[in-house]
Coordinates of C-alpha atoms and ligand atoms in Angstrom, one line a residue:
X1 CA 105.4 87.3 87.5
X2 CA 104.4 89.6 90.3
X3 CA 102.1 92.7 90.1
X4 CA 102.5 95.5 92.5
X5 CA 99.8 97.7 94.1
X6 CA 101.1 100.9 95.8
X7 CA 98.7 102.5 98.2
X8 CA 98.8 106.2 98.7
X9 CA 96.7 106.8 101.8
X10 CA 96.2 110.6 101.6
X11 CA 93.5 112.9 100.4
X12 CA 93.0 116.7 100.7
X13 CA 89.4 116.1 101.9
X14 CA 87.3 113.0 102.5
X15 CA 84.4 112.6 100.1
X16 CA 81.1 111.9 101.9
X17 CA 80.6 108.4 100.5
X18 CA 84.2 107.1 100.8
X19 CA 85.4 104.6 103.4
X20 CA 88.8 103.8 101.7
X21 CA 91.9 103.6 103.9
X22 CA 92.9 107.2 103.4
X23 CA 93.6 110.2 105.7
X24 CA 93.3 113.9 105.4
X25 CA 95.9 116.2 107.2
X26 CA 93.5 117.0 110.0
X27 CA 92.9 113.3 110.6
X28 CA 96.6 112.6 110.9
X29 CA 98.1 115.5 112.8
X30 CA 96.6 118.8 113.8
X31 CA 97.5 121.6 111.3
X32 CA 100.0 119.5 109.4
X33 CA 100.2 119.9 105.7
X34 CA 100.2 116.9 103.4
X35 CA 103.9 117.5 102.6
X36 CA 104.8 117.0 106.2
X37 CA 102.6 113.9 106.8
X38 CA 103.7 112.2 103.6
X39 CA 107.3 113.3 103.5
X40 CA 108.9 110.0 104.7
X41 CA 106.1 107.8 103.3
X42 CA 107.9 106.8 100.2
X43 CA 110.9 105.8 102.3
X44 CA 108.7 103.4 104.2
X45 CA 107.2 101.9 101.0
X46 CA 110.8 101.3 99.7
X47 CA 111.6 99.5 102.9
X48 CA 108.6 97.3 102.5
X49 CA 109.6 96.5 99.0
X50 CA 112.6 94.6 100.4
X51 CA 110.2 92.0 101.8
X52 CA 108.6 91.1 98.5
X53 CA 109.6 88.3 96.0
X54 CA 111.8 89.3 93.1
X55 CA 109.8 88.0 90.2
X56 CA 109.5 90.2 87.1
X57 CA 106.7 92.7 87.1
X58 CA 104.0 93.0 84.4
X59 CA 101.8 95.7 86.1
X60 CA 102.1 98.4 88.8
X61 CA 99.0 100.3 90.1
X62 CA 99.3 103.4 92.3
X63 CA 95.9 103.7 94.0
X64 CA 94.5 105.5 97.0
X65 CA 93.7 107.8 98.4
X66 CA 95.0 110.3 95.9
X67 CA 98.3 109.2 94.4
X68 CA 98.3 112.4 92.2
X69 CA 99.0 114.4 95.4
X70 CA 102.5 112.9 95.5
X71 CA 105.0 114.6 93.2
X72 CA 106.2 112.6 90.1
X73 CA 109.7 112.4 91.5
X74 CA 108.6 110.5 94.6
X75 CA 106.3 108.1 92.8
X76 CA 109.2 107.6 90.3
X77 CA 111.4 106.5 93.2
X78 CA 109.1 103.5 93.7
X79 CA 108.9 102.6 90.0
X80 CA 112.7 102.8 89.7
X81 CA 113.2 100.7 92.8
X82 CA 110.9 98.0 91.5
X83 CA 112.6 98.1 88.1
X84 CA 116.1 97.8 89.6
X85 CA 115.1 95.0 92.0
X86 CA 112.6 92.9 90.0
X87 CA 112.8 94.1 86.4
X88 CA 109.7 95.2 84.4
X89 CA 108.3 93.4 81.4
X90 CA 108.8 95.3 78.2
X91 CA 105.1 96.3 78.1
X92 CA 104.7 96.8 81.8
X93 CA 101.4 98.7 82.5
X94 CA 101.9 101.4 85.2
X95 CA 98.7 103.1 86.3
X96 CA 98.2 106.3 88.3
X97 CA 94.9 107.0 90.0
X98 CA 94.4 110.7 89.8
X99 CA 92.0 113.3 91.1
X100 CA 91.2 115.7 88.2
X101 CA 91.7 118.6 90.6
X102 CA 95.2 117.7 91.7
X103 CA 96.9 117.6 88.3
X104 CA 98.6 120.2 86.1
X105 CA 100.2 119.9 82.6
X106 CA 103.6 120.0 84.2
X107 CA 102.8 117.3 86.8
X108 CA 101.3 115.0 84.1
X109 CA 104.4 115.3 82.0
X110 CA 106.4 114.5 85.1
X111 CA 104.4 111.3 85.8
X112 CA 104.7 110.2 82.1
X113 CA 108.5 110.8 82.3
X114 CA 108.6 108.8 85.5
X115 CA 107.3 105.8 83.7
X116 CA 103.5 105.9 84.1
X117 CA 101.7 104.9 80.9
X118 CA 98.0 104.6 82.1
X119 CA 96.0 107.1 84.1
X120 CA 92.6 106.8 85.7
X121 CA 90.7 109.9 86.7
X122 CA 87.9 110.0 89.4
X123 CA 85.2 111.7 87.3
X124 CA 82.1 110.3 89.1
X125 CA 79.5 112.5 87.5
X126 CA 79.0 115.7 85.5
X127 CA 75.9 116.9 87.4
X128 CA 76.8 119.6 89.9
X129 CA 73.9 118.5 92.2
X130 CA 75.1 114.9 92.1
X131 CA 78.7 115.9 92.9
X132 CA 77.4 118.0 95.8
X133 CA 75.6 115.0 97.3
X134 CA 78.8 112.9 96.8
X135 CA 80.6 115.8 98.6
X136 CA 83.2 115.9 95.8
X137 CA 85.4 119.0 95.4
X138 CA 86.0 119.0 91.7
X139 CA 84.5 121.2 89.0
X140 CA 83.2 118.8 86.2
X141 CA 85.0 121.0 83.6
X142 CA 88.3 120.0 85.2
X143 CA 87.9 116.4 84.0
X144 CA 88.0 117.5 80.3
X145 CA 91.0 119.7 81.0
X146 CA 92.7 116.8 82.9
X147 CA 92.1 114.3 80.1
X148 CA 93.3 116.7 77.4
X149 CA 96.4 117.5 79.4
X150 CA 97.1 113.8 80.0
X151 CA 96.9 113.1 76.2
X152 CA 99.2 116.0 75.5
X153 CA 101.6 114.7 78.1
X154 CA 101.8 111.3 76.2
X155 CA 99.3 109.1 78.0
X156 CA 97.8 106.7 75.4
X157 CA 95.6 104.8 77.9
X158 CA 93.1 106.9 79.8
X159 CA 90.3 105.8 82.0
X160 CA 87.6 107.5 84.1
X161 CA 85.7 106.3 87.1
X162 CA 82.0 107.0 87.4
X163 CA 79.5 106.4 90.1
X164 CA 75.8 105.8 89.5
X165 CA 72.7 105.7 91.8
X166 CA 73.5 108.8 93.9
X167 CA 70.3 110.0 95.7
X168 CA 68.7 112.6 93.5
X169 CA 70.4 111.5 90.3
X170 CA 67.9 110.9 87.5
X171 CA 68.3 108.6 84.6
X172 CA 68.7 111.8 82.4
X173 CA 71.5 113.0 84.7
X174 CA 73.3 109.7 84.3
X175 CA 72.8 109.6 80.5
X176 CA 74.4 113.0 80.3
X177 CA 77.4 111.9 82.5
X178 CA 77.9 108.8 80.3
X179 CA 77.6 110.8 77.1
X180 CA 80.1 113.4 78.3
X181 CA 82.5 110.7 79.5
X182 CA 82.4 108.9 76.1
X183 CA 82.8 112.2 74.3
X184 CA 86.1 112.7 76.2
X185 CA 87.4 109.9 73.9
X186 CA 88.7 107.8 76.9
X187 CA 89.8 104.3 76.3
X188 CA 88.3 102.7 79.4
X189 CA 85.5 103.4 81.8
X190 CA 84.8 102.0 85.3
X191 CA 81.3 102.6 86.6
X192 CA 80.4 101.6 90.1
X193 CA 76.9 101.5 91.8
X194 CA 77.1 103.8 94.8
X195 CA 77.5 101.8 98.0
X196 CA 76.4 103.4 101.2
X197 CA 79.3 102.5 103.5
X198 CA 78.6 102.4 107.2
X199 CA 80.3 105.2 109.1
X200 CA 80.5 107.7 106.2
X201 CA 79.0 111.1 106.2
X202 CA 76.5 110.0 103.4
X203 CA 75.3 107.0 105.5
X204 CA 74.6 109.4 108.4
X205 CA 72.7 111.8 106.2
X206 CA 70.5 108.9 104.9
X207 CA 70.0 107.6 108.4
X208 CA 68.8 111.0 109.6
X209 CA 66.4 111.2 106.6
X210 CA 68.2 114.3 105.1
X211 CA 68.9 112.4 101.9
X212 CA 66.9 109.5 100.3
X213 CA 68.3 106.0 99.8
X214 CA 69.5 104.9 96.3
X215 CA 66.8 103.3 94.2
X216 CA 67.7 99.7 93.0
X217 CA 65.4 99.7 89.9
X218 CA 66.8 103.0 88.7
X219 CA 70.3 101.7 89.3
X220 CA 69.5 98.7 87.1
X221 CA 68.3 101.0 84.3
X222 CA 71.5 103.1 84.7
X223 CA 73.7 100.0 84.4
X224 CA 71.9 98.8 81.3
X225 CA 72.2 102.3 79.8
X226 CA 76.0 102.5 80.2
X227 CA 76.5 99.0 79.0
X228 CA 74.7 99.9 75.8
X229 CA 76.2 103.3 75.3
X230 CA 79.7 102.0 75.8
X231 CA 79.0 99.2 73.3
X232 CA 77.9 101.8 70.7
X233 CA 81.2 103.6 71.1
X234 CA 83.4 100.5 70.8
X235 CA 84.0 100.1 74.6
X236 CA 83.2 96.5 75.3
X237 CA 82.4 95.2 78.8
X238 CA 85.1 92.9 80.1
X239 CA 84.3 92.9 83.8
X240 CA 81.0 93.7 85.4
X241 CA 81.9 97.3 86.2
X242 CA 84.5 97.9 83.4
X243 CA 84.3 98.7 79.7
X244 CA 87.3 99.2 77.3
X245 CA 88.3 99.6 73.8
X246 CA 90.0 96.4 72.5
X247 CA 93.5 96.2 74.0
X248 CA 92.8 98.8 76.7
X249 CA 91.5 96.4 79.4
X250 CA 93.3 97.0 82.7
X251 CA 95.9 94.3 82.9
X252 CA 96.5 95.0 86.6
X253 CA 92.8 94.5 87.5
X254 CA 92.7 91.3 85.3
X255 CA 95.6 90.0 87.4
X256 CA 93.4 90.4 90.5
X257 CA 90.4 88.8 88.8
X258 CA 92.5 85.9 87.5
X259 CA 94.0 85.3 91.0
X260 CA 97.5 86.0 89.8
X261 CA 100.3 86.9 92.4
X262 CA 100.4 90.5 93.6
X263 CA 102.0 92.4 96.4
X264 CA 100.3 95.4 98.0
X265 CA 102.7 98.0 99.3
X266 CA 101.4 100.5 101.9
X267 CA 99.1 100.6 105.0
X268 CA 96.1 98.3 104.8
X269 CA 97.3 96.9 101.4
X270 CA 96.5 93.3 100.7
X271 CA 98.8 90.8 99.0
X272 CA 98.1 87.4 97.3
X273 CA 101.0 85.1 96.7
X274 CA 100.2 81.5 95.6
X275 CA 97.9 80.1 98.2
X276 CA 98.4 82.8 100.8
X277 CA 96.7 86.1 101.4
X278 CA 98.1 88.7 103.9
X279 CA 97.5 92.3 104.7
X280 CA 99.4 95.2 106.4
X281 CA 98.6 97.2 109.5
X282 CA 96.0 99.8 108.6
X283 CA 97.3 103.2 109.9
X284 CA 100.1 105.0 108.1
X285 CA 101.8 105.9 111.4
X286 CA 101.9 102.3 112.6
X287 CA 103.0 101.2 109.1
X288 CA 105.9 103.6 109.0
X289 CA 106.9 102.9 112.6
X290 CA 107.1 99.1 111.9
X291 CA 109.2 99.6 108.8
X292 CA 111.6 102.2 110.4
X293 CA 112.0 99.7 113.2
X294 CA 113.1 97.1 110.7
X295 CA 109.9 95.0 111.1
X296 CA 107.5 93.6 108.6
X297 CA 104.2 95.6 108.3
X298 CA 102.1 92.5 107.8
X299 CA 99.2 92.4 110.3
X300 CA 97.8 89.0 109.5
X301 CA 97.5 86.3 106.9
X302 CA 95.4 83.3 105.8
X303 CA 96.0 80.2 103.8
X304 CA 93.5 79.6 101.1
X305 CA 91.9 76.2 101.2
X306 CA 90.9 74.4 97.9
X307 CA 87.2 75.2 98.8
X308 CA 88.0 78.9 99.3
X309 CA 89.9 78.9 96.0
X310 CA 87.0 77.3 94.1
X311 CA 84.4 79.8 95.6
X312 CA 86.7 82.7 94.8
X313 CA 87.1 81.5 91.2
X314 CA 83.3 81.4 90.7
X315 CA 82.9 84.8 92.3
X316 CA 85.6 86.5 90.2
X317 CA 85.0 84.7 86.9
X318 CA 81.2 85.3 87.0
X319 CA 82.0 89.0 86.6
X320 CA 84.2 88.5 83.5
X321 CA 83.3 88.4 79.9
X322 CA 85.3 85.1 79.6
X323 CA 82.8 83.7 82.1
X324 CA 82.9 80.6 84.4
X325 CA 84.6 77.6 82.8
X326 CA 82.2 74.7 82.7
X327 CA 85.0 72.3 83.7
X328 CA 85.3 74.2 87.0
X329 CA 81.6 73.3 87.9
X330 CA 80.0 70.2 89.2
X331 CA 77.1 68.7 87.2
X332 CA 74.8 69.7 90.1
X333 CA 76.0 73.3 89.9
X334 CA 75.5 73.4 86.1
X335 CA 72.0 72.0 86.5
X336 CA 71.1 74.6 89.1
X337 CA 71.7 77.2 86.4
X338 CA 69.1 75.8 84.0
X339 CA 66.4 78.3 84.9
X340 CA 68.8 81.2 84.7
X341 CA 69.9 80.1 81.2
X342 CA 66.2 79.8 80.1
X343 CA 65.6 83.3 81.5
X344 CA 68.5 84.7 79.4
X345 CA 70.4 85.7 82.4
X346 CA 73.3 83.4 81.4
X347 CA 74.7 82.5 78.0
X348 CA 75.6 78.8 77.8
X349 CA 78.6 78.7 75.4
X350 CA 80.6 75.6 74.4
X351 CA 82.9 75.9 77.4
X352 CA 81.7 78.6 79.7
X353 CA 78.7 80.2 81.4
X354 CA 78.7 84.0 80.7
X355 CA 76.3 86.4 82.3
X356 CA 74.2 88.6 80.0
X357 CA 73.6 92.3 80.8
X358 CA 70.5 91.4 82.8
X359 CA 72.3 88.5 84.4
X360 CA 75.0 90.9 85.5
X361 CA 72.4 92.9 87.4
X362 CA 71.7 89.7 89.4
X363 CA 75.3 88.5 89.6
X364 CA 75.3 88.2 93.5
X365 CA 72.1 86.0 93.4
X366 CA 73.5 83.8 90.6
X367 CA 76.8 83.3 92.4
X368 CA 74.9 82.5 95.6
X369 CA 72.9 79.8 93.7
X370 CA 76.1 78.4 92.3
X371 CA 77.7 78.2 95.7
X372 CA 74.6 77.0 97.6
Ligands
LIG401 C1 90.4 105.5 95.4 S1 89.2 106.2 94.4 C2 89.9 106.9 93.0 C3 90.9 108.0 93.0 C4 90.7 109.3 93.6 N1 90.8 109.1 95.0 C5 89.3 109.9 93.3 O1 88.4 109.7 94.0 O2 89.3 110.6 92.3 C6 88.6 104.8 93.5 C7 87.2 104.9 93.0 O3 86.3 104.1 93.9 C8 85.0 104.5 93.7 N2 84.3 104.5 95.0 C9 84.8 104.9 96.2 N3 83.9 104.8 97.2 C10 82.7 104.3 96.6 C11 81.4 103.9 97.0 N4 81.1 104.1 98.3 N5 80.5 103.5 96.1 C12 80.9 103.3 94.8 N6 82.1 103.6 94.4 C13 83.0 104.1 95.2 C14 85.0 105.9 93.1 O4 84.5 105.8 91.8 C15 86.5 106.2 93.0 O5 86.9 106.9 91.8
LIG402 S1 86.8 108.9 96.7 FE1 89.0 109.3 96.3 S2 89.3 111.5 96.8 FE2 87.4 110.9 97.7 S3 88.0 110.4 99.8 FE3 87.9 108.5 98.6 S4 90.0 108.1 97.9 FE4 89.9 110.3 98.6

């Protein structure tokens, strides 16, 4: 089996906190419109596909950037090519990451007809002042409209992304965001603690003292709140930052977390096949050039040693509800967890160590103790 990630490296405008590998028209070419800069992009992606293995495909995830800027017909070309070349499993999960501002009823119908069956909207917050600090363009009302239109178009699996810990966001603001997200009736929620990435506009504003730094204690309360609120509404945590109704867990993300094989198409995209990890050149222009010259876009690769694989397993599985299999640990590692188990940070089940909600707040420290 081979999962595919398809990177769409374009956004209308860069959000102040984001350092993803994405480009606005002005960053790519003076005065160019997105149609011009992205016109031959799908052709390049289809050329890259020819380098990938031909195993059958259980999941495809179009992420970005803003995949919903690309018309359904063009994204459909990628789905059709993968289908014709590799074949899709009968229940293949095909996800579109979408910005609530860039969708219309007609476009959503087009994506559904092109084969997408899961959609994830970047909601982030419902507080106007929080969205302003995040430098997001969308009107919070657009999210409800977008979710309703997606349901009407036929999508049965809908997710929203939230961000917590934005400077100036109170616990009350966050509670209101979570309540409104749950009231949308979505099947899945991802909630990420805001990371201040070097080189972003937000990092510069904090450095200058124009905006305060996020508060760790408040972020911990926000995490515990969403965990409880989702639980009440039947969305269970299955990965540290992800909650879902039973059966609506993202199978694509589970493939990453279980170290399955996946191929990332697009500039800067990473792939993992058996014991090898490799990644593409970062800039879309260099990426397209390589492919149109008949060359592979891979920039570099590394072979995973047994030690790297063991550490990676502990890092990834500690974040999952299924936990860290005890048989994967040494006796010394297990004994180092005794205090964490006593402190109710870890649940010691028959065959796994599973982080509790408070344990998840300290996941990095627990993993560091395990790997020490
Ligand atoms: C590629 S974006 C999603 C799709 C679309 N571009 C959007 O923003 O609506 C993936 C998600 O990563 C999260 N994200 C990006 N930068 C982040 C940061 N610095 N801290 C926390 N979460 C971040 C956001 O929640 C965002 O929705
Ligand atoms: S958060 Fe999403 S819309 Fe904003 S710049 Fe990043 S990828 Fe683009």
